Amino acid sequence: MEHSYPFAEIEPKWQKYWQEKKCFKVIRDEGKPKSYVLEMFPYPSGELHMGHVRNYTLGDVFARYQMMKGYNVLHPMGYDAFGLPAENAAIRGGVHPEDWTRHSIREFNYQLHQLGYSYDWDREISSCFPDYYRWTQWFFLKLYEKGLAYRKKAKVNWCPQCATVLANEQVINGECWRCHTEVEPRELEQWFFRITAYTERLLQDLTKLNGWPERVKTMQANWIGKSEGVEIYFPVAGRKEKISVFTTRQDTVYGVTYLVLAPEHPLVTELIKGTPDEKAIISFIEKVHRQKEIERLSTSLEKEGMFIGGYAINPMNGEKVPIFIADYVLMEYGTGAVMGVPAHDQRDLEFVRRYGLPVRVVIQPPGETLRPEFIPVAYTEPGIQVNSGPFDGLESEKAQEVIADYMEEKGIGRRAVYYKLRDWLISRQRFWGAPVPIIYCDKCGIVPVPYEDLPVELPRQVDFTPGAVSPLARVESFVNTACPRCKKKARREIDTMDTFVCSSWYYLRFTSPKVDNVPFAVEEANYWMPVDMYIGGIEHAILHLLYSRFFTKVLYDLGLLKYDEPFLNLFTLGMVQLGGETMSKSKGNVVEPTEMLKKYGADALRVFILFASPPEKELDWNDEGVEGARRFLNRVWRLVVRFAPLIKSKKELNIVARDSGAREIQRVTHLTIKRVTEDIHRFHFNTGISALMEMVNALYLLEIPSEESHIREERLAVLAEALRVLPKILNPFAPHLAEELWQILGGTPSIVNQPWPYCQKEFIEEDRITMVVQINGRIRDKIEVAVNLSEDKIRERALNQEKIKQLINGRPVKRVVVVPKKLVNIVI
């Protein structure tokens, strides 16, 4: 047998075996516990990148482990295949988006097979094909029936580069989430999903998600942005109108010295009509409309405003305060009106300093006295009420409740809750997406496409030139149709849906991808759901995860699901970096998996990806690390090949061995089972591999006497057990090598059908100590050894640690000093 693991022969062999035998095909089995393991499905952009490899390898480790633990494991793969990259490729190269996407899917499939992932390929789906997006359209119609899909004219975020609108969640720091172009405001007729109908449930049900990272739950809570306070009614002086102002700081109402309306506020037009400055105010409003939202909300840019000539009455003290409009108030937040309290709000303080408005202190810090003319920074902490009429002397936090009660009693305000979350804008002015299943009829108005007429398919012949309207508008055979109700001439909706609509329910389609009369079989979904382990990037913490939770809750309310949360446990992984920067084709710092697979093989690439860093942290790529993973696999290969002939016929011991060498191997074997099991459960795959390396090192140090003796028999028996355990616990990490070693040892494939080994505690109950390993006096690693292990063995253990060998890197070792029960210092 070869001295190096011949991955180029072995890996294709087992990939073919798994595929032909359908080793990972799964069906519903009520007699077994289920485990639904899912990685966020990819956009097929041509080739895998290392971020994909890391994501899918993490999922594959957990799926294979769950299979060996006796679970009925659903582990599917598919493609989030609509979107701009395919359409942009069509524009650049004249390739139809469907052709480009199909080619990319073939490339992805080939590479995923090369990496040996345990997918049930019979469940593969692609969101861009009619058998899938038919059901995306079906969901749209269901939402429309429930009043959760609607159309309105609205100010939207327009990306000039992508030539389409974006949802609020897709605008990051004023830029398009995909191409980073600055976003422009436009007003268009658009379709929305009423996600705000589920705002409170989306917020409250975060408490159910105990298996989610706190960071992700916090991000979602902040995006939903719940604010509890009071809506106060400020009458307009000399008019019948009242201005509703929402505030979370009703304790500061006596400090109001002006009122600010958003320039878009519907009252502004009425209030400025006929005033001397009407034209100037309209000009200012137009100027503000040209600003981006990020500029208007910025805390670093100076705020601009304009007095509109009218006054409001503070209902608490009857005082007249001037009404301004200003660029820092948006209609989308609260009521579109803000009370200016400059002593207790920094933004308001900066505004009054510019426009010469008064400052009034109404909350004093305990034990201090603030003077309005000497306030450098607004005081926003709790304190004692002053200048607050009958509420003077109250602690401000107590005053909040008392003042709210007073306002409700007098009818001048009411307790209210506002949210930052806005409805989900789903219209897109591009071709490569699911068509919105709506028809417009001059007689009947908006008419949903009948369910039996789905899918509304994308036409093949299209001019993809982007513009202010969808390319579909230029396809007369698509646009012109008959009204389903009156049968007269009508026209189709020309917008397509946001690709996030397709990805908001794909995990359900995986449960029954072949059914053609419903989007998913209810009994299958209710068996497999919720997803037990969902794995993906932190960048989807708001967009995809929030939308998926919304979809699941709607389906729960429709009676189609037993669960109202889609993902029981969530793991978010770190990015793959090269030279400290995230790998990106645009930066030219991408390492192609294809090149690594040819040079090192799938198992070495997998082991490196798992070992180089804890999976939740960033991973810094280096080729030397992959080479180190290959060396480890070669050692495993040589070990098993060397001893397989000796141990094939040996029975394993079920009692504690008497010989010290045999007893040590028995202990190491069961300790490694324990460590790897715990580490996989915790997603500490890097330390699990480290435990495997230590086990292999210990097995290399085992000496087998040549003569027949009790010691020889015991050592061969414990070695037989260890070598039969090794491929099993190696399988999640390096499955091709594990299968081959299992076969060499006389086992029958597939190893994934073997039960996961269990740790027998009586074999590891031995006094152990942890010793520090130093190189030239600097701590580099730790080893765990038996209390009575000899100094020679301790030296060997320290020098054979994988990390230590890499750090020594072939340099001569001058001496090794062992300080009993404390440390090993290697001098190089």
mmCIF file of C-alpha atoms in Angstrom, residues 200-514:
data_model
loop_
_atom_site.group_PDB
_atom_site.id
_atom_site.type_symbol
_atom_site.label_atom_id
_atom_site.label_comp_id
_atom_site.label_asym_id
_atom_site.label_seq_id
_atom_site.Cartn_x
_atom_site.Cartn_y
_atom_site.Cartn_z
ATOM 1 C CA GLU A 200 -45.166 42.280 17.793
ATOM 2 C CA ARG A 201 -45.116 38.511 17.245
ATOM 3 C CA LEU A 202 -41.798 38.738 15.412
ATOM 4 C CA LEU A 203 -40.414 40.665 18.372
ATOM 5 C CA GLN A 204 -41.930 38.672 21.234
ATOM 6 C CA ASP A 205 -41.186 35.275 19.694
ATOM 7 C CA LEU A 206 -37.465 36.007 19.726
ATOM 8 C CA THR A 207 -37.689 34.732 23.301
ATOM 9 C CA LYS A 208 -38.549 31.266 21.900
ATOM 10 C CA LEU A 209 -35.297 31.083 19.958
ATOM 11 C CA ASN A 210 -32.989 29.722 22.651
ATOM 12 C CA GLY A 211 -30.805 28.072 20.004
ATOM 13 C CA TRP A 212 -30.047 31.375 18.227
ATOM 14 C CA PRO A 213 -27.009 33.593 18.894
ATOM 15 C CA GLU A 214 -27.932 36.519 21.147
ATOM 16 C CA ARG A 215 -26.232 38.818 18.659
ATOM 17 C CA VAL A 216 -28.687 37.868 15.896
ATOM 18 C CA LYS A 217 -31.718 38.212 18.147
ATOM 19 C CA THR A 218 -30.519 41.659 19.209
ATOM 20 C CA MET A 219 -30.043 42.704 15.574
ATOM 21 C CA GLN A 220 -33.608 41.655 14.761
ATOM 22 C CA ALA A 221 -35.029 43.387 17.837
ATOM 23 C CA ASN A 222 -33.190 46.595 16.955
ATOM 24 C CA TRP A 223 -34.439 46.459 13.379
ATOM 25 C CA ILE A 224 -38.027 45.995 14.520
ATOM 26 C CA GLY A 225 -37.347 48.945 16.812
ATOM 27 C CA LYS A 226 -40.199 48.943 19.304
ATOM 28 C CA SER A 227 -40.732 52.262 21.108
ATOM 29 C CA GLU A 228 -43.300 52.736 23.877
ATOM 30 C CA GLY A 229 -44.448 56.224 24.730
ATOM 31 C CA VAL A 230 -47.274 58.725 24.334
ATOM 32 C CA GLU A 231 -48.939 60.329 21.343
ATOM 33 C CA ILE A 232 -49.614 63.962 22.311
ATOM 34 C CA TYR A 233 -52.123 66.189 20.475
ATOM 35 C CA PHE A 234 -50.818 69.726 19.870
ATOM 36 C CA PRO A 235 -53.613 72.031 18.560
ATOM 37 C CA VAL A 236 -52.601 74.405 15.751
ATOM 38 C CA ALA A 237 -53.102 78.004 16.902
ATOM 39 C CA GLY A 238 -56.051 79.638 15.152
ATOM 40 C CA ARG A 239 -57.037 76.447 13.284
ATOM 41 C CA LYS A 240 -59.077 73.311 13.903
ATOM 42 C CA GLU A 241 -56.236 70.876 13.101
ATOM 43 C CA LYS A 242 -54.180 69.089 15.708
ATOM 44 C CA ILE A 243 -50.652 67.750 15.286
ATOM 45 C CA SER A 244 -50.027 64.294 16.751
ATOM 46 C CA VAL A 245 -46.535 63.923 18.174
ATOM 47 C CA PHE A 246 -45.148 60.592 19.365
ATOM 48 C CA THR A 247 -42.546 60.729 22.124
ATOM 49 C CA THR A 248 -40.913 58.279 24.485
ATOM 50 C CA ARG A 249 -40.015 61.200 26.784
ATOM 51 C CA GLN A 250 -43.328 62.677 27.888
ATOM 52 C CA ASP A 251 -41.532 63.738 31.077
ATOM 53 C CA THR A 252 -39.885 66.504 28.983
ATOM 54 C CA VAL A 253 -43.130 67.955 27.531
ATOM 55 C CA TYR A 254 -42.848 71.157 29.582
ATOM 56 C CA GLY A 255 -39.477 71.783 27.922
ATOM 57 C CA VAL A 256 -40.920 72.016 24.377
ATOM 58 C CA THR A 257 -39.828 75.252 22.693
ATOM 59 C CA TYR A 258 -40.743 74.385 19.074
ATOM 60 C CA LEU A 259 -42.445 71.705 16.977
ATOM 61 C CA VAL A 260 -40.941 70.077 13.873
ATOM 62 C CA LEU A 261 -42.832 68.435 11.021
ATOM 63 C CA ALA A 262 -41.371 66.219 8.330
ATOM 64 C CA PRO A 263 -41.424 68.136 5.027
ATOM 65 C CA GLU A 264 -43.637 65.309 3.683
ATOM 66 C CA HIS A 265 -46.201 65.708 6.494
ATOM 67 C CA PRO A 266 -49.700 66.094 4.978
ATOM 68 C CA LEU A 267 -50.461 69.157 7.150
ATOM 69 C CA VAL A 268 -47.551 71.166 5.758
ATOM 70 C CA THR A 269 -49.279 71.981 2.469
ATOM 71 C CA GLU A 270 -52.342 73.317 4.329
ATOM 72 C CA LEU A 271 -50.371 75.267 6.918
ATOM 73 C CA ILE A 272 -48.201 77.133 4.410
ATOM 74 C CA LYS A 273 -50.997 77.915 1.940
ATOM 75 C CA GLY A 274 -51.176 81.658 1.378
ATOM 76 C CA THR A 275 -48.268 82.519 3.684
ATOM 77 C CA PRO A 276 -45.646 85.078 2.525
ATOM 78 C CA ASP A 277 -42.925 82.409 2.464
ATOM 79 C CA GLU A 278 -44.963 79.691 0.686
ATOM 80 C CA LYS A 279 -42.703 79.557 -2.395
ATOM 81 C CA ALA A 280 -39.524 79.546 -0.345
ATOM 82 C CA ILE A 281 -40.867 76.752 1.859
ATOM 83 C CA ILE A 282 -41.860 74.674 -1.196
ATOM 84 C CA SER A 283 -38.363 75.182 -2.597
ATOM 85 C CA PHE A 284 -36.863 73.980 0.712
ATOM 86 C CA ILE A 285 -39.136 70.906 0.690
ATOM 87 C CA GLU A 286 -37.986 70.034 -2.843
ATOM 88 C CA LYS A 287 -34.382 70.377 -1.723
ATOM 89 C CA VAL A 288 -34.966 67.990 1.198
ATOM 90 C CA HIS A 289 -36.658 65.485 -1.122
ATOM 91 C CA ARG A 290 -33.456 65.321 -3.137
ATOM 92 C CA GLN A 291 -31.508 64.277 -0.046
ATOM 93 C CA LYS A 292 -30.857 60.658 0.752
ATOM 94 C CA GLU A 293 -32.364 59.180 3.917
ATOM 95 C CA ILE A 294 -28.908 58.401 5.281
ATOM 96 C CA GLU A 295 -28.015 62.124 5.022
ATOM 97 C CA ARG A 296 -31.211 63.190 6.751
ATOM 98 C CA LEU A 297 -30.665 60.799 9.652
ATOM 99 C CA SER A 298 -26.926 61.438 9.979
ATOM 100 C CA THR A 299 -25.805 62.724 13.371
ATOM 101 C CA SER A 300 -22.690 64.327 11.891
ATOM 102 C CA LEU A 301 -24.316 66.621 9.293
ATOM 103 C CA GLU A 302 -25.777 69.986 10.324
ATOM 104 C CA LYS A 303 -29.572 69.985 10.406
ATOM 105 C CA GLU A 304 -31.533 72.407 8.258
ATOM 106 C CA GLY A 305 -35.018 73.704 8.940
ATOM 107 C CA MET A 306 -37.478 76.468 8.136
ATOM 108 C CA PHE A 307 -40.192 78.256 10.134
ATOM 109 C CA ILE A 308 -43.511 77.847 8.303
ATOM 110 C CA GLY A 309 -45.262 80.806 9.890
ATOM 111 C CA GLY A 310 -47.622 78.940 12.214
ATOM 112 C CA TYR A 311 -47.758 78.016 15.877
ATOM 113 C CA ALA A 312 -48.909 75.059 17.927
ATOM 114 C CA ILE A 313 -50.251 75.040 21.469
ATOM 115 C CA ASN A 314 -48.570 72.903 24.110
ATOM 116 C CA PRO A 315 -51.614 71.187 25.653
ATOM 117 C CA MET A 316 -49.902 70.880 29.033
ATOM 118 C CA ASN A 317 -49.255 74.586 29.659
ATOM 119 C CA GLY A 318 -51.081 76.454 26.863
ATOM 120 C CA GLU A 319 -47.841 77.931 25.542
ATOM 121 C CA LYS A 320 -47.525 78.819 21.852
ATOM 122 C CA VAL A 321 -44.506 77.249 20.127
ATOM 123 C CA PRO A 322 -43.340 77.874 16.533
ATOM 124 C CA ILE A 323 -43.786 75.134 13.918
ATOM 125 C CA PHE A 324 -40.750 74.278 11.768
ATOM 126 C CA ILE A 325 -40.090 71.790 9.056
ATOM 127 C CA ALA A 326 -36.640 70.166 9.084
ATOM 128 C CA ASP A 327 -34.628 67.610 7.127
ATOM 129 C CA TYR A 328 -33.961 65.428 10.177
ATOM 130 C CA VAL A 329 -37.633 64.408 10.620
ATOM 131 C CA LEU A 330 -38.994 61.659 8.333
ATOM 132 C CA MET A 331 -42.627 60.790 7.766
ATOM 133 C CA GLU A 332 -41.805 57.070 8.037
ATOM 134 C CA TYR A 333 -40.880 57.317 11.725
ATOM 135 C CA GLY A 334 -43.533 57.825 14.410
ATOM 136 C CA THR A 335 -46.147 60.359 13.314
ATOM 137 C CA GLY A 336 -43.822 62.497 11.198
ATOM 138 C CA ALA A 337 -43.862 65.188 13.890
ATOM 139 C CA VAL A 338 -41.358 65.790 16.709
ATOM 140 C CA MET A 339 -41.481 68.053 19.754
ATOM 141 C CA GLY A 340 -38.287 70.051 20.160
ATOM 142 C CA VAL A 341 -36.852 69.768 23.690
ATOM 143 C CA PRO A 342 -33.343 71.213 23.297
ATOM 144 C CA ALA A 343 -32.270 70.911 26.938
ATOM 145 C CA HIS A 344 -32.783 67.136 26.808
ATOM 146 C CA ASP A 345 -32.098 66.079 23.204
ATOM 147 C CA GLN A 346 -28.747 66.717 21.532
ATOM 148 C CA ARG A 347 -30.148 66.988 18.021
ATOM 149 C CA ASP A 348 -32.715 69.540 19.191
ATOM 150 C CA LEU A 349 -30.037 71.490 21.065
ATOM 151 C CA GLU A 350 -27.901 71.787 17.931
ATOM 152 C CA PHE A 351 -30.979 72.884 15.955
ATOM 153 C CA VAL A 352 -31.970 75.704 18.336
ATOM 154 C CA ARG A 353 -28.391 76.985 18.528
ATOM 155 C CA ARG A 354 -28.537 77.441 14.761
ATOM 156 C CA TYR A 355 -31.985 79.075 14.671
ATOM 157 C CA GLY A 356 -31.947 81.098 17.896
ATOM 158 C CA LEU A 357 -34.741 79.293 19.706
ATOM 159 C CA PRO A 358 -35.001 79.146 23.519
ATOM 160 C CA VAL A 359 -33.804 76.340 25.796
ATOM 161 C CA ARG A 360 -35.793 75.318 28.891
ATOM 162 C CA VAL A 361 -34.504 72.854 31.504
ATOM 163 C CA VAL A 362 -37.226 70.597 32.924
ATOM 164 C CA ILE A 363 -35.111 67.767 34.387
ATOM 165 C CA GLN A 364 -32.237 68.499 36.739
ATOM 166 C CA PRO A 365 -29.494 65.984 37.506
ATOM 167 C CA PRO A 366 -29.656 64.896 41.176
ATOM 168 C CA GLY A 367 -27.651 67.349 43.270
ATOM 169 C CA GLU A 368 -26.894 69.701 40.348
ATOM 170 C CA THR A 369 -28.437 72.731 38.680
ATOM 171 C CA LEU A 370 -28.383 73.098 34.899
ATOM 172 C CA ARG A 371 -28.657 76.630 33.496
ATOM 173 C CA PRO A 372 -30.081 76.882 29.953
ATOM 174 C CA GLU A 373 -27.457 79.350 28.731
ATOM 175 C CA PHE A 374 -24.596 77.091 29.872
ATOM 176 C CA ILE A 375 -25.617 73.661 28.567
ATOM 177 C CA PRO A 376 -22.806 72.278 26.373
ATOM 178 C CA VAL A 377 -24.488 68.883 25.920
ATOM 179 C CA ALA A 378 -28.150 67.937 26.301
ATOM 180 C CA TYR A 379 -28.966 66.169 29.576
ATOM 181 C CA THR A 380 -30.709 62.868 28.702
ATOM 182 C CA GLU A 381 -30.415 60.870 31.933
ATOM 183 C CA PRO A 382 -33.045 60.469 34.687
ATOM 184 C CA GLY A 383 -33.376 63.285 37.210
ATOM 185 C CA ILE A 384 -35.816 65.511 39.079
ATOM 186 C CA GLN A 385 -38.684 67.373 37.376
ATOM 187 C CA VAL A 386 -38.485 71.210 37.432
ATOM 188 C CA ASN A 387 -40.453 73.866 35.538
ATOM 189 C CA SER A 388 -43.054 71.125 35.063
ATOM 190 C CA GLY A 389 -46.120 72.582 36.755
ATOM 191 C CA PRO A 390 -47.813 70.163 39.153
ATOM 192 C CA PHE A 391 -45.175 67.519 38.460
ATOM 193 C CA ASP A 392 -42.245 69.453 39.941
ATOM 194 C CA GLY A 393 -40.158 67.438 42.354
ATOM 195 C CA LEU A 394 -41.047 64.047 40.915
ATOM 196 C CA GLU A 395 -38.344 61.667 39.773
ATOM 197 C CA SER A 396 -38.456 61.822 35.975
ATOM 198 C CA GLU A 397 -38.985 58.072 35.534
ATOM 199 C CA LYS A 398 -42.010 58.244 37.864
ATOM 200 C CA ALA A 399 -43.199 61.389 36.084
ATOM 201 C CA GLN A 400 -43.353 59.504 32.784
ATOM 202 C CA GLU A 401 -46.148 57.299 34.122
ATOM 203 C CA VAL A 402 -47.955 60.082 35.992
ATOM 204 C CA ILE A 403 -47.886 62.473 33.020
ATOM 205 C CA ALA A 404 -49.109 59.718 30.661
ATOM 206 C CA ASP A 405 -52.020 59.045 33.047
ATOM 207 C CA TYR A 406 -52.818 62.775 33.175
ATOM 208 C CA MET A 407 -52.797 63.127 29.373
ATOM 209 C CA GLU A 408 -55.131 60.162 28.906
ATOM 210 C CA GLU A 409 -57.443 61.455 31.640
ATOM 211 C CA LYS A 410 -57.637 64.927 30.030
ATOM 212 C CA GLY A 411 -57.899 63.568 26.471
ATOM 213 C CA ILE A 412 -54.779 65.415 25.300
ATOM 214 C CA GLY A 413 -52.745 62.286 24.603
ATOM 215 C CA ARG A 414 -52.706 58.492 24.695
ATOM 216 C CA ARG A 415 -50.216 55.760 25.368
ATOM 217 C CA ALA A 416 -48.916 54.373 22.063
ATOM 218 C CA VAL A 417 -46.379 51.944 20.641
ATOM 219 C CA TYR A 418 -44.478 52.603 17.434
ATOM 220 C CA TYR A 419 -42.102 50.373 15.481
ATOM 221 C CA LYS A 420 -39.239 51.142 13.159
ATOM 222 C CA LEU A 421 -40.082 48.122 10.974
ATOM 223 C CA ARG A 422 -41.809 49.032 7.700
ATOM 224 C CA ASP A 423 -43.726 46.847 5.274
ATOM 225 C CA TRP A 424 -41.644 44.713 2.931
ATOM 226 C CA LEU A 425 -41.309 46.240 -0.530
ATOM 227 C CA ILE A 426 -41.203 43.284 -2.944
ATOM 228 C CA SER A 427 -41.532 44.893 -6.426
ATOM 229 C CA ARG A 428 -38.463 44.756 -8.634
ATOM 230 C CA GLN A 429 -38.077 46.339 -12.066
ATOM 231 C CA ARG A 430 -35.985 43.507 -13.461
ATOM 232 C CA PHE A 431 -36.618 40.379 -15.518
ATOM 233 C CA TRP A 432 -34.974 37.494 -13.662
ATOM 234 C CA GLY A 433 -37.448 36.999 -10.839
ATOM 235 C CA ALA A 434 -40.861 35.473 -10.176
ATOM 236 C CA PRO A 435 -43.559 37.502 -11.992
ATOM 237 C CA VAL A 436 -46.144 39.105 -9.713
ATOM 238 C CA PRO A 437 -49.372 37.149 -10.469
ATOM 239 C CA ILE A 438 -51.632 40.171 -10.947
ATOM 240 C CA ILE A 439 -53.663 41.410 -13.945
ATOM 241 C CA TYR A 440 -54.949 44.964 -14.453
ATOM 242 C CA CYS A 441 -58.326 45.388 -16.108
ATOM 243 C CA ASP A 442 -59.922 48.755 -16.972
ATOM 244 C CA LYS A 443 -63.281 47.365 -15.881
ATOM 245 C CA CYS A 444 -62.431 45.023 -12.980
ATOM 246 C CA GLY A 445 -59.379 46.813 -11.596
ATOM 247 C CA ILE A 446 -56.728 44.673 -9.863
ATOM 248 C CA VAL A 447 -57.438 40.995 -10.575
ATOM 249 C CA PRO A 448 -55.377 38.139 -9.072
ATOM 250 C CA VAL A 449 -54.335 35.427 -11.521
ATOM 251 C CA PRO A 450 -56.505 32.342 -10.789
ATOM 252 C CA TYR A 451 -54.645 29.562 -8.963
ATOM 253 C CA GLU A 452 -55.306 27.151 -11.815
ATOM 254 C CA ASP A 453 -53.489 29.495 -14.242
ATOM 255 C CA LEU A 454 -50.235 29.413 -12.278
ATOM 256 C CA PRO A 455 -47.397 29.643 -12.971
ATOM 257 C CA VAL A 456 -47.223 32.952 -14.787
ATOM 258 C CA GLU A 457 -44.087 32.038 -16.705
ATOM 259 C CA LEU A 458 -41.288 34.320 -17.779
ATOM 260 C CA PRO A 459 -41.055 34.716 -21.562
ATOM 261 C CA ARG A 460 -37.929 33.504 -23.331
ATOM 262 C CA GLN A 461 -37.380 36.362 -25.833
ATOM 263 C CA VAL A 462 -36.616 39.526 -23.867
ATOM 264 C CA ASP A 463 -34.672 42.767 -24.264
ATOM 265 C CA PHE A 464 -32.715 42.918 -21.007
ATOM 266 C CA THR A 465 -31.650 46.561 -21.229
ATOM 267 C CA PRO A 466 -32.341 47.959 -17.766
ATOM 268 C CA GLY A 467 -34.450 51.074 -17.305
ATOM 269 C CA ALA A 468 -37.156 52.657 -15.183
ATOM 270 C CA VAL A 469 -39.535 49.787 -15.911
ATOM 271 C CA SER A 470 -39.115 46.036 -16.025
ATOM 272 C CA PRO A 471 -37.810 44.464 -19.267
ATOM 273 C CA LEU A 472 -41.085 42.538 -19.218
ATOM 274 C CA ALA A 473 -42.851 45.759 -20.241
ATOM 275 C CA ARG A 474 -41.253 45.407 -23.682
ATOM 276 C CA VAL A 475 -42.691 41.916 -24.263
ATOM 277 C CA GLU A 476 -46.165 42.494 -25.705
ATOM 278 C CA SER A 477 -47.045 38.783 -25.732
ATOM 279 C CA PHE A 478 -46.461 38.738 -21.979
ATOM 280 C CA VAL A 479 -48.087 42.050 -21.078
ATOM 281 C CA ASN A 480 -51.268 41.712 -23.159
ATOM 282 C CA THR A 481 -53.742 39.177 -21.798
ATOM 283 C CA ALA A 482 -57.428 38.695 -21.026
ATOM 284 C CA CYS A 483 -59.084 39.543 -17.739
ATOM 285 C CA PRO A 484 -59.977 36.297 -15.902
ATOM 286 C CA ARG A 485 -63.280 37.857 -14.798
ATOM 287 C CA CYS A 486 -64.748 39.810 -17.715
ATOM 288 C CA LYS A 487 -62.594 38.238 -20.470
ATOM 289 C CA LYS A 488 -61.837 41.685 -21.942
ATOM 290 C CA LYS A 489 -58.390 43.006 -22.821
ATOM 291 C CA ALA A 490 -56.128 43.448 -19.825
ATOM 292 C CA ARG A 491 -52.437 43.723 -19.004
ATOM 293 C CA ARG A 492 -50.150 41.816 -16.684
ATOM 294 C CA GLU A 493 -48.077 43.257 -13.857
ATOM 295 C CA ILE A 494 -44.592 43.847 -15.273
ATOM 296 C CA ASP A 495 -42.661 43.871 -11.989
ATOM 297 C CA THR A 496 -41.085 40.723 -10.607
ATOM 298 C CA MET A 497 -40.710 39.776 -6.963
ATOM 299 C CA ASP A 498 -37.725 40.357 -4.713
ATOM 300 C CA THR A 499 -35.577 37.206 -4.682
ATOM 301 C CA PHE A 500 -35.913 37.138 -0.893
ATOM 302 C CA VAL A 501 -39.525 36.049 -1.410
ATOM 303 C CA CYS A 502 -38.303 32.805 -3.003
ATOM 304 C CA SER A 503 -35.813 32.151 -0.201
ATOM 305 C CA SER A 504 -38.383 32.823 2.521
ATOM 306 C CA TRP A 505 -39.997 29.395 2.138
ATOM 307 C CA TYR A 506 -37.496 27.109 0.359
ATOM 308 C CA TYR A 507 -36.821 25.084 3.526
ATOM 309 C CA LEU A 508 -40.455 23.930 3.306
ATOM 310 C CA ARG A 509 -40.170 22.839 -0.325
ATOM 311 C CA PHE A 510 -37.232 20.601 0.602
ATOM 312 C CA THR A 511 -39.582 18.518 2.744
ATOM 313 C CA SER A 512 -41.520 17.378 -0.367
ATOM 314 C CA PRO A 513 -39.919 18.831 -3.514
ATOM 315 C CA LYS A 514 -41.681 16.575 -6.035
#
